[in-house]
PDB file of C-alpha atoms and ligand atoms in Angstrom:
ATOM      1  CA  UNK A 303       0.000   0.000   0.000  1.00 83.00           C
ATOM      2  CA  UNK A 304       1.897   3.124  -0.857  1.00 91.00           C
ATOM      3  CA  UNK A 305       0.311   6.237   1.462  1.00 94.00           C
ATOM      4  CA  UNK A 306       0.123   9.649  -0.074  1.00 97.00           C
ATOM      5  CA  UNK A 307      -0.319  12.982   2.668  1.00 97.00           C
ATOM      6  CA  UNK A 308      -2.181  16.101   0.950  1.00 98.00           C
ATOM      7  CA  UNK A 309      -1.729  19.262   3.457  1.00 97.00           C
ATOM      8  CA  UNK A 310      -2.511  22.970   2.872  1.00 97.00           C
ATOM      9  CA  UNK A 311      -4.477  25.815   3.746  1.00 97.00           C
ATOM     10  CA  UNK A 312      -7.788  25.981   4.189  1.00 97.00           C
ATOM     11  CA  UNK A 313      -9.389  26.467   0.242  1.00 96.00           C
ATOM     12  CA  UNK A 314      -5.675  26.195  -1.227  1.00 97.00           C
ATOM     13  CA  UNK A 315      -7.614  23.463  -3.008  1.00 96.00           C
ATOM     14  CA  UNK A 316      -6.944  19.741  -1.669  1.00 97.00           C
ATOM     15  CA  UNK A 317     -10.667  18.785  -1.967  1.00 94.00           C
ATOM     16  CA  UNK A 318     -10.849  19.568  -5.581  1.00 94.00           C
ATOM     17  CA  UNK A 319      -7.406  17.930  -7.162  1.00 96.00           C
ATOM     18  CA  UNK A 320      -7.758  14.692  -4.664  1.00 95.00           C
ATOM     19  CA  UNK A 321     -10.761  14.176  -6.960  1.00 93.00           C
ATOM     20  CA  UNK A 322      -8.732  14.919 -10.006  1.00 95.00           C
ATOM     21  CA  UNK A 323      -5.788  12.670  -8.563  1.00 96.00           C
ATOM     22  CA  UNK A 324      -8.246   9.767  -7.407  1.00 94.00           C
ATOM     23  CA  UNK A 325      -9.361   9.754 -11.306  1.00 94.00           C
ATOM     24  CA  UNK A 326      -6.075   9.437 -12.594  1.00 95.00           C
ATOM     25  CA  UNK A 327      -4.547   7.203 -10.107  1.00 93.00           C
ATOM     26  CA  UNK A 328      -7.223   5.232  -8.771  1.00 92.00           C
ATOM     27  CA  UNK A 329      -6.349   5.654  -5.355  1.00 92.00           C
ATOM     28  CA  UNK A 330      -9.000   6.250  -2.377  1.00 90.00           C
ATOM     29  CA  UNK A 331      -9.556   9.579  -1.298  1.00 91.00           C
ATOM     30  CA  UNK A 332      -9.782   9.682   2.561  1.00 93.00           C
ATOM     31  CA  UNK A 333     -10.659  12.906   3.457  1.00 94.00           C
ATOM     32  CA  UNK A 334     -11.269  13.567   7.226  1.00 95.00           C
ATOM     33  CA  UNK A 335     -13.267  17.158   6.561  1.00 95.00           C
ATOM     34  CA  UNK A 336     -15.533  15.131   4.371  1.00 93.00           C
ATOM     35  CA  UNK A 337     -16.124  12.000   6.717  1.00 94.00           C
ATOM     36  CA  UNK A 338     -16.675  14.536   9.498  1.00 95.00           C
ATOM     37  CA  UNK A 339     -19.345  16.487   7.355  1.00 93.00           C
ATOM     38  CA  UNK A 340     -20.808  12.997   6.708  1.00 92.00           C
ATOM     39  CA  UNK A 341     -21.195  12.657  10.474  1.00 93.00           C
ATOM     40  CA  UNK A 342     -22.877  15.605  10.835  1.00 93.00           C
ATOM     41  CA  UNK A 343     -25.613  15.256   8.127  1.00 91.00           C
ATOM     42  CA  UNK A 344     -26.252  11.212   9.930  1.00 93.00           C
ATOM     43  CA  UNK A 345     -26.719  12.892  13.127  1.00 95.00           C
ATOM     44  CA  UNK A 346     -23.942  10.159  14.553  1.00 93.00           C
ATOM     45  CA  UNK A 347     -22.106  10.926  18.121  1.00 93.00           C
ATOM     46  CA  UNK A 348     -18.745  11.761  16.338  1.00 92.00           C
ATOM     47  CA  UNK A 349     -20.778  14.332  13.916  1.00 94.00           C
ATOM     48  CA  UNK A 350     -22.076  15.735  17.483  1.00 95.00           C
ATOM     49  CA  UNK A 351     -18.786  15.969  19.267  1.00 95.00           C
ATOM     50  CA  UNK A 352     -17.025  17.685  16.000  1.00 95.00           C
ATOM     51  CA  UNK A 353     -19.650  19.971  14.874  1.00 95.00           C
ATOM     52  CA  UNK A 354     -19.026  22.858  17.651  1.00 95.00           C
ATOM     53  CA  UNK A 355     -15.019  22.906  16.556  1.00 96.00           C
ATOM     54  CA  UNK A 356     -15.633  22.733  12.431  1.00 96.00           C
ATOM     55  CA  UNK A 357     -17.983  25.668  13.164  1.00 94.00           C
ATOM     56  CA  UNK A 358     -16.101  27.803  15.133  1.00 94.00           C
ATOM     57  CA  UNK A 359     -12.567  26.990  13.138  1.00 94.00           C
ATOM     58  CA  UNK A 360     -10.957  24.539  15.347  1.00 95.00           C
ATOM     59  CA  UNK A 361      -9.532  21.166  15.439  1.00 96.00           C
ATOM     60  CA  UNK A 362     -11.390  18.349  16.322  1.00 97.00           C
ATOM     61  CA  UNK A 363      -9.906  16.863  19.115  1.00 96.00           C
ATOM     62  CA  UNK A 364      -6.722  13.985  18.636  1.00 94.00           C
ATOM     63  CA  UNK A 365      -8.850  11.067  20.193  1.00 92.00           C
ATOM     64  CA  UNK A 366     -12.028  11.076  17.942  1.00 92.00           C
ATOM     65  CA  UNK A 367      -9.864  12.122  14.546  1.00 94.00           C
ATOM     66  CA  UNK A 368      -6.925   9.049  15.312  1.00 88.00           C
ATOM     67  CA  UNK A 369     -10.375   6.204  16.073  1.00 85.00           C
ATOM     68  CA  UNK A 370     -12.129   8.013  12.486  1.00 88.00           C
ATOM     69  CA  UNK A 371      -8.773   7.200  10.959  1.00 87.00           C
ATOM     70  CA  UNK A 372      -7.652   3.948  11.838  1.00 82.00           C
ATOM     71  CA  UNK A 373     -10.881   2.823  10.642  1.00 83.00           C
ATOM     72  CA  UNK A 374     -10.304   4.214   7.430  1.00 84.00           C
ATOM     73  CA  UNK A 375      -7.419   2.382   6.744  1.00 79.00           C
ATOM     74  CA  UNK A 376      -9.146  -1.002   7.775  1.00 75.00           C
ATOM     75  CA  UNK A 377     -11.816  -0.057   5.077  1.00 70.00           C
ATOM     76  CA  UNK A 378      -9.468   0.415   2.966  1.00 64.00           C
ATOM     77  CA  UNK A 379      -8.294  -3.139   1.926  1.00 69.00           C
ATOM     78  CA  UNK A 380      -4.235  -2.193   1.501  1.00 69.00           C
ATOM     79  CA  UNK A 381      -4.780  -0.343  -1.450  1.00 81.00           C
ATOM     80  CA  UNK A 382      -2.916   2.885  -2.165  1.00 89.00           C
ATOM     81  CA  UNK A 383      -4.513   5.913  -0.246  1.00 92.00           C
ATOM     82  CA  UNK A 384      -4.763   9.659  -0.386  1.00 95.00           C
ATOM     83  CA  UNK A 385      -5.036  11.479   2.991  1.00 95.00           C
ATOM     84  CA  UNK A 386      -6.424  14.731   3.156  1.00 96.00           C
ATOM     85  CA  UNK A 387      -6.549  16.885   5.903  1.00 94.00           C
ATOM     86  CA  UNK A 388      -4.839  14.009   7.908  1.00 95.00           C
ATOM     87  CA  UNK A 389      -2.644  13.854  10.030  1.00 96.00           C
ATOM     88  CA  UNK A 390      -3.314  17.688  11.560  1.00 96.00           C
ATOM     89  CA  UNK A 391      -1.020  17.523  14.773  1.00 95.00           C
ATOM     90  CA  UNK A 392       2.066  15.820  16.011  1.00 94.00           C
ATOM     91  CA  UNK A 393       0.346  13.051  17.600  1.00 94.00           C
ATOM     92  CA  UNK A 394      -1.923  12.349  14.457  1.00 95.00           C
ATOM     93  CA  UNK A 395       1.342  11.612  12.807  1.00 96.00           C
ATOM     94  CA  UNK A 396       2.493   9.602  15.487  1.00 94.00           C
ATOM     95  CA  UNK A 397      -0.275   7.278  15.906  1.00 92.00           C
ATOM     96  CA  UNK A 398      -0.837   7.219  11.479  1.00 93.00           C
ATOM     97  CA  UNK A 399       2.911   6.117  11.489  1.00 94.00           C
ATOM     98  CA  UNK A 400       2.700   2.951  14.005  1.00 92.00           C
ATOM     99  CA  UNK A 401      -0.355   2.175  12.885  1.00 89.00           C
ATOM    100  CA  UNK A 402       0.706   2.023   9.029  1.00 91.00           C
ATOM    101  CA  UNK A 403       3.793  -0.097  10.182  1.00 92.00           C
ATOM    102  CA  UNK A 404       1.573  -2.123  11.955  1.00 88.00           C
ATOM    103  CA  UNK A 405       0.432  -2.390   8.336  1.00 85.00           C
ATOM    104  CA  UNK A 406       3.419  -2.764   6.301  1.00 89.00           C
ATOM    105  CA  UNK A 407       3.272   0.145   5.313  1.00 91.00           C
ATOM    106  CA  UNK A 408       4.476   3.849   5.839  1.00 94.00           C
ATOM    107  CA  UNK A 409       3.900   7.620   4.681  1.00 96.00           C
ATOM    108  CA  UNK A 410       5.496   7.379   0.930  1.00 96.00           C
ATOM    109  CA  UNK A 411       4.970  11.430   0.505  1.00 97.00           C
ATOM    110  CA  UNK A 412       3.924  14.362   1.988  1.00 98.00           C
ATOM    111  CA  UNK A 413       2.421  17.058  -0.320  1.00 98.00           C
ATOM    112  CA  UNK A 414       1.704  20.645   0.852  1.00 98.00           C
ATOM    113  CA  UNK A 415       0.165  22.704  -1.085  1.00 98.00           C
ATOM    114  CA  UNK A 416       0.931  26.355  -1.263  1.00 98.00           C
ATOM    115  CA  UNK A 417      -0.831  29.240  -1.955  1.00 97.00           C
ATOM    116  CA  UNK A 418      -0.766  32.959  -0.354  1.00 96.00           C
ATOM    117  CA  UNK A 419      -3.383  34.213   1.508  1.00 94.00           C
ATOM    118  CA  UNK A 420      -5.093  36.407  -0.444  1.00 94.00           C
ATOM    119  CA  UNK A 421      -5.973  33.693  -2.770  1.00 96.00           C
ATOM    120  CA  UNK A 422      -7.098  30.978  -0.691  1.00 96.00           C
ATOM    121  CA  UNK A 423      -9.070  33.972   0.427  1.00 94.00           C
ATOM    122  CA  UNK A 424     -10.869  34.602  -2.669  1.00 94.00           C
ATOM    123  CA  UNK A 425     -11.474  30.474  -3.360  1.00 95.00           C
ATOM    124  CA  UNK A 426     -13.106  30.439  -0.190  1.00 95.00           C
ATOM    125  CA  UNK A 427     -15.298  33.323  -0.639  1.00 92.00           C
ATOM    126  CA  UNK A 428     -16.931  31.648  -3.879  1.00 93.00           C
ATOM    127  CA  UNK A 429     -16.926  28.369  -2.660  1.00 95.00           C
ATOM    128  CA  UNK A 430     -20.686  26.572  -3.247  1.00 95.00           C
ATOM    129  CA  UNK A 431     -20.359  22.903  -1.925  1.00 95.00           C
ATOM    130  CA  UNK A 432     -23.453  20.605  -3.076  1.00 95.00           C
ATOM    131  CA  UNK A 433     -25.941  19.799  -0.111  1.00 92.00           C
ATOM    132  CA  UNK A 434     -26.866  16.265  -1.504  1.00 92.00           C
ATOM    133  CA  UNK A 435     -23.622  14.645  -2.860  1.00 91.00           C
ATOM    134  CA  UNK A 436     -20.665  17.021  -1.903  1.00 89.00           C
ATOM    135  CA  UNK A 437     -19.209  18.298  -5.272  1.00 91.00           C
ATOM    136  CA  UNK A 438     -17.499  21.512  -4.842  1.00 92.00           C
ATOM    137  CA  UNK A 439     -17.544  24.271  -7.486  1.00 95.00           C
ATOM    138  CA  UNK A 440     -16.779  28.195  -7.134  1.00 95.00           C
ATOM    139  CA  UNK A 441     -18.924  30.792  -7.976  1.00 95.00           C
ATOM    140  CA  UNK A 442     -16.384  32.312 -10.737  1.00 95.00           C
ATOM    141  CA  UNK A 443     -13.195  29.977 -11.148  1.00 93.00           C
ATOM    142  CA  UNK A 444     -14.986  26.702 -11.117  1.00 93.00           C
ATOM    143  CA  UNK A 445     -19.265  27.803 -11.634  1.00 96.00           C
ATOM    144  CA  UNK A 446     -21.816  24.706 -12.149  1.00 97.00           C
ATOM    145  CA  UNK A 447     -23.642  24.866 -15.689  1.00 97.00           C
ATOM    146  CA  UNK A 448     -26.795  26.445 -13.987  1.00 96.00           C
ATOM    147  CA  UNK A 449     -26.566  28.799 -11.186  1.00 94.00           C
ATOM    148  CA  UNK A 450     -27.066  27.689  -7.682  1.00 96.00           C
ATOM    149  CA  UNK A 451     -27.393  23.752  -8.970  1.00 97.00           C
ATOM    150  CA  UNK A 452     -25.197  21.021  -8.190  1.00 97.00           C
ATOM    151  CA  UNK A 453     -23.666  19.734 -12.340  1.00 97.00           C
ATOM    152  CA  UNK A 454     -23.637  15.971 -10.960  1.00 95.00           C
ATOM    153  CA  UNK A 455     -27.001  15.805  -8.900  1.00 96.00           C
ATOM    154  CA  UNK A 456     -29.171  18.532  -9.189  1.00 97.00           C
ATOM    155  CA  UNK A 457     -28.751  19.155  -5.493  1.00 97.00           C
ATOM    156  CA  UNK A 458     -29.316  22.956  -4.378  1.00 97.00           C
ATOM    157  CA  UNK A 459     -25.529  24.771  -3.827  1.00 97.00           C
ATOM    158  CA  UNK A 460     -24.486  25.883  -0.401  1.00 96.00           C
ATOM    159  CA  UNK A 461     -21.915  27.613   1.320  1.00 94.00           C
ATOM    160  CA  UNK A 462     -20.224  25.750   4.293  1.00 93.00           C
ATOM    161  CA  UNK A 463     -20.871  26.758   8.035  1.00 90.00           C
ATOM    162  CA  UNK A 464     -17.247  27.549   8.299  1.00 92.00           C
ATOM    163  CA  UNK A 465     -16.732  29.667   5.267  1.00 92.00           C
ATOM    164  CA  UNK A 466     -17.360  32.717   7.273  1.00 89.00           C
ATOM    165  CA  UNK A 467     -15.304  35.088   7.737  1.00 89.00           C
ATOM    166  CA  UNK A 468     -14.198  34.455  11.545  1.00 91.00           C
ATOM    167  CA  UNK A 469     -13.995  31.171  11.005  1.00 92.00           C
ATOM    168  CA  UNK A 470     -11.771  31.520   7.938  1.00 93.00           C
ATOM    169  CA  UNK A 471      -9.663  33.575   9.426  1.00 93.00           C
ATOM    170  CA  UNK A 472      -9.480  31.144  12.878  1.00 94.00           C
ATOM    171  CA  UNK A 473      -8.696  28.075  10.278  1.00 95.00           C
ATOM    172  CA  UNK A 474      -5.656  29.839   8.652  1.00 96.00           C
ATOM    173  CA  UNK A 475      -4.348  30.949  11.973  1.00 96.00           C
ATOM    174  CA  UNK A 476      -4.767  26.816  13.135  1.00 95.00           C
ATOM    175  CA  UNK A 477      -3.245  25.901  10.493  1.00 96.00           C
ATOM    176  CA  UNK A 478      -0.018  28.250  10.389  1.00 96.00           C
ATOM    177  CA  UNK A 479       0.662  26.475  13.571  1.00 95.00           C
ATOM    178  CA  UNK A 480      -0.006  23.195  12.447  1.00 94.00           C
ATOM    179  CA  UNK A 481       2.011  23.532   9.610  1.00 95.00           C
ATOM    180  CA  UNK A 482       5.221  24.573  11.660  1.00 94.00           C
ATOM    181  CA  UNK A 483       4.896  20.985  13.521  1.00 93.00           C
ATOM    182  CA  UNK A 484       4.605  18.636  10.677  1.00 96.00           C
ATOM    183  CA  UNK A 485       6.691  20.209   8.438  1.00 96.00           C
ATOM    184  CA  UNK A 486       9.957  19.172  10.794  1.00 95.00           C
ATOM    185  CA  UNK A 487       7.812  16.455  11.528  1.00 96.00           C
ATOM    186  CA  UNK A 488       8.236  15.171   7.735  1.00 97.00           C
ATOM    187  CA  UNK A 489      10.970  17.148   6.158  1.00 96.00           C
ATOM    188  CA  UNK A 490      13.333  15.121   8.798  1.00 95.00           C
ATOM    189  CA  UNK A 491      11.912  11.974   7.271  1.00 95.00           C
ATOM    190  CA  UNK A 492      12.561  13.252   3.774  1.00 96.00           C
ATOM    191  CA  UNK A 493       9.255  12.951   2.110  1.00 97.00           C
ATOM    192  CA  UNK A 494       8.080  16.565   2.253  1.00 97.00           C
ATOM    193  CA  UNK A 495       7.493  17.837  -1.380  1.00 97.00           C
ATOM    194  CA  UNK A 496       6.158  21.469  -1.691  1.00 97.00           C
ATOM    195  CA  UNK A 497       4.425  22.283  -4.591  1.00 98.00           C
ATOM    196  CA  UNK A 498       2.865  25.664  -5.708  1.00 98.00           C
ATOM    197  CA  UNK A 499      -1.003  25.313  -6.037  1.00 98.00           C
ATOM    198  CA  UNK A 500      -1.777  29.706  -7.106  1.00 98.00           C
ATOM    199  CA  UNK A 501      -2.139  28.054 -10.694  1.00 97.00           C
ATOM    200  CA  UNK A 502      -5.251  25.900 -12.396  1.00 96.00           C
ATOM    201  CA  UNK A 503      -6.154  22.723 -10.931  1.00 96.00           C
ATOM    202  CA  UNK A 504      -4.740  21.031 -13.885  1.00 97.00           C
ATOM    203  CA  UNK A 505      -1.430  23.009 -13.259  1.00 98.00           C
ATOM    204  CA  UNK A 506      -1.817  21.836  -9.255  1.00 98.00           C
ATOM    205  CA  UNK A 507      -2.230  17.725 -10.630  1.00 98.00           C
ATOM    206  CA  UNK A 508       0.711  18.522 -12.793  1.00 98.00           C
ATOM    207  CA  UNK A 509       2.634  19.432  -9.658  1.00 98.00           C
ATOM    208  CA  UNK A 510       1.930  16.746  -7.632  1.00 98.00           C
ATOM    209  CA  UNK A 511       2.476  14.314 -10.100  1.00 97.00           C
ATOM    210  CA  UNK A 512       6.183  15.328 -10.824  1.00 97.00           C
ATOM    211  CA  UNK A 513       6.775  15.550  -7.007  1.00 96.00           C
ATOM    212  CA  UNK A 514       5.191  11.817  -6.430  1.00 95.00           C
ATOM    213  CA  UNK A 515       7.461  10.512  -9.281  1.00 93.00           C
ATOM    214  CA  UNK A 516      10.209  12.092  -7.265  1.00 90.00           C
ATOM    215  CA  UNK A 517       9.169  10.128  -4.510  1.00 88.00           C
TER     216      UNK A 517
HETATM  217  P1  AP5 B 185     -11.355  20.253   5.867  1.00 51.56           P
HETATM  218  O1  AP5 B 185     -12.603  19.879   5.194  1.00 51.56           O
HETATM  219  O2  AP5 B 185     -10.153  19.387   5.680  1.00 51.56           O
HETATM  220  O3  AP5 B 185     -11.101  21.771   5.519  1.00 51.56           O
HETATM  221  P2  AP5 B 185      -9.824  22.640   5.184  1.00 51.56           P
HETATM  222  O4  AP5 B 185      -8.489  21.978   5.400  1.00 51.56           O
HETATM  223  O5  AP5 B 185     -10.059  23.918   5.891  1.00 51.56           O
HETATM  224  O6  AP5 B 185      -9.859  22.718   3.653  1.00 51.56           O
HETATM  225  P3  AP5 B 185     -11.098  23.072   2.767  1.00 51.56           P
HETATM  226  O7  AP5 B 185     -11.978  21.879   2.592  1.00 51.56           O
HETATM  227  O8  AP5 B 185     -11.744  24.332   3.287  1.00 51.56           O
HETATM  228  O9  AP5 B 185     -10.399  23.498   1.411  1.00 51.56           O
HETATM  229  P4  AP5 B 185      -9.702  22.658   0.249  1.00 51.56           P
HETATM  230  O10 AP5 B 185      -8.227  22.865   0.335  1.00 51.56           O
HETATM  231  O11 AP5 B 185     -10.194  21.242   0.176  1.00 51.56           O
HETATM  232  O12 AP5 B 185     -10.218  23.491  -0.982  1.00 51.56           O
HETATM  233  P5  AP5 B 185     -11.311  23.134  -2.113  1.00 51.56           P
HETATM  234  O13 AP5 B 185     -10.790  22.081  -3.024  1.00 51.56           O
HETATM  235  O14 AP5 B 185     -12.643  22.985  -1.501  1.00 51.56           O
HETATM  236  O15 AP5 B 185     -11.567  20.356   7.465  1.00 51.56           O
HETATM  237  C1  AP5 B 185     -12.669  21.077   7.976  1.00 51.56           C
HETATM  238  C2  AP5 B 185     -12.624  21.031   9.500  1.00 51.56           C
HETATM  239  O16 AP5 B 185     -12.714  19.651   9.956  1.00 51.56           O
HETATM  240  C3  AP5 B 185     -11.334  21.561  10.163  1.00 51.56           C
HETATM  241  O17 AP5 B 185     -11.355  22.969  10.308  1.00 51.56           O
HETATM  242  C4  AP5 B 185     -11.370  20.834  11.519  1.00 51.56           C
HETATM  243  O18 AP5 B 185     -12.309  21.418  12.366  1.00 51.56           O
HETATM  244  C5  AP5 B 185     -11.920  19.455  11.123  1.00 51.56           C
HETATM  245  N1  AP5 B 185     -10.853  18.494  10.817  1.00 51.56           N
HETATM  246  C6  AP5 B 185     -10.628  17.874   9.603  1.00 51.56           C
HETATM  247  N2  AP5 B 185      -9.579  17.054   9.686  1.00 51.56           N
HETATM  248  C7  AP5 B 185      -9.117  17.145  10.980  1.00 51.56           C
HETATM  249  C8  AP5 B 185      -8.018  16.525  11.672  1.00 51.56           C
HETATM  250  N3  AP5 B 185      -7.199  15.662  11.058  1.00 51.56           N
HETATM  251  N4  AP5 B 185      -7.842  16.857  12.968  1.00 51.56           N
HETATM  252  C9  AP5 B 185      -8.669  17.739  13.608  1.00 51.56           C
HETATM  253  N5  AP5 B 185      -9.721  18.354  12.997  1.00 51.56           N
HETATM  254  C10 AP5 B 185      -9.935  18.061  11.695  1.00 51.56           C
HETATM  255  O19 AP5 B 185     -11.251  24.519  -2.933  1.00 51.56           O
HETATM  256  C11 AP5 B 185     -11.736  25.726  -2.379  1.00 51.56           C
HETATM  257  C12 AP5 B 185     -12.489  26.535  -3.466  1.00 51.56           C
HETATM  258  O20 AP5 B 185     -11.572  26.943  -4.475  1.00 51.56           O
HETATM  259  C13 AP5 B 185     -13.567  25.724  -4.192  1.00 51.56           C
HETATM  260  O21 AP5 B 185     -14.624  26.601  -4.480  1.00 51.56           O
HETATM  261  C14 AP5 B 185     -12.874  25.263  -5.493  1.00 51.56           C
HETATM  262  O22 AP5 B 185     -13.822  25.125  -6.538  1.00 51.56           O
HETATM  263  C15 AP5 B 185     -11.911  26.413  -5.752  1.00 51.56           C
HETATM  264  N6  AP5 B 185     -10.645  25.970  -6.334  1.00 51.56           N
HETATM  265  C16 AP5 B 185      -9.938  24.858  -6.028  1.00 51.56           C
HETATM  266  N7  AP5 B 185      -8.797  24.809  -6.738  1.00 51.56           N
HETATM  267  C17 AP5 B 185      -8.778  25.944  -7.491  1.00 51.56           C
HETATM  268  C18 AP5 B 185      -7.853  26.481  -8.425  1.00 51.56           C
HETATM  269  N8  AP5 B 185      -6.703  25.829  -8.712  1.00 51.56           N
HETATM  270  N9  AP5 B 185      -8.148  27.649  -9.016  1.00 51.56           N
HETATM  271  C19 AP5 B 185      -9.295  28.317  -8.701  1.00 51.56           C
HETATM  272  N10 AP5 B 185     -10.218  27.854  -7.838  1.00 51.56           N
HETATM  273  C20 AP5 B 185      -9.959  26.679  -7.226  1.00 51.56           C
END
């Protein structure tokens, strides 16, 4: 199983090219801000305990993100896997490393995405998430075919509870400090590949693909 990390700001874009890179590579897309949302909507006691700290901006706490994980990767049969938005903190990376060598398996990259703020800022701002099946578009850089409708469902658009503006601006300040950890954290490892994510999402795929074949 070869394991794939996808870090970066909040809206740098991870959501939308893990879809692009699941197509192409056929590897499962774990994505720990979606399974939470998923929580939420089926009313379950982890969508309970998380939905007060996605609101406000914060991280959900280490305990209830390492249990939603581990699970993840028992779903996931050994094949190759794309985490997003996982680990967030030290100890997330602790526990995902013993628990992939428990595995036989280990983190094979680490991508983080960059982008300034100002344009995360202004992906955010447009972002329209679908209320029935999750697809993400943007208002001008990525718009559905008909205004306010989802292209894949027909579901009605919506902005996220946390795309407001205190919230944003509580995310990027979380994840600053986050960053600073797990950056040591993996560049001491060596498998910490930057790459620049201002450009299209095609030009983002690009990037990541010549930093996994670097890998
Ligand atoms: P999570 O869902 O992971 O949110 P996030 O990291 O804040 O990232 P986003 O989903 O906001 O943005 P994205 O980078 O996926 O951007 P997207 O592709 O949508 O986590 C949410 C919350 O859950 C956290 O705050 C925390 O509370 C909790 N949580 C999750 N994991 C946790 C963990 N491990 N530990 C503790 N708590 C945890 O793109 C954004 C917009 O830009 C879209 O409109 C898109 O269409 C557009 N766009 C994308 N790419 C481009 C481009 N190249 N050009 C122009 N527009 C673009």
């Amino acid at each position: 199983m070869k394991v794939m990390l996808l870090m970066g700001p909040p809206g740098v874009g991870k959501g939308t090219v893990s879809e692009r890179l699941h197509a192409r590579l056929g590897c499962r897309h774990i994505s720990t801000g979606d399974l939470l949302r998923e929580s939420i909507a089926k009313g379950t006691s982890l969508g309970h305990q998380a939905q007060g700290h996605m609101t406000r901006g914060e991280l959900v706490p280490d305990g209830l993100m390492v249990a939603l994980v581990e699970e993840q990767l028992d779903l996931n049969g050994g094949g190759d896997c794309l985490l997003d938005g996982f680990p967030r903190t030290q100890a997330q990376a602790q526990v995902l490393d013993k628990g992939l060598t428990e595995r036989g398996a280990r983190v094979d990259a680490v991508i983080e995405l960059t982008a300034p703020d100002d344009v995360v800022l202004k992906r955010l701002g447009g972002r329209r998430v679908c209320a029935t099946c999750g697809a993400g578009f943007h208002v001008t850089f990525i718009p559905p075919k008909s205004a306010g409708v989802c292209d894949r469902c027909g579901g009605a658009l919506v902005q996220r509870p946390d795309d407001r503006e205190e919230a944003i601006l509580r995310r990027l300040a979380v994840y600053a400090r986050q960053m600073a950890e797990l950056r040591s954290y993996y560049r001491e490892r060596g498998v910490l590949f930057p790459v620049d994510a201002t450009g299209t999402p095609e030009q983002t795929e690009a990037g990541i693909l010549t930093a996994l074949s670097r890998a």
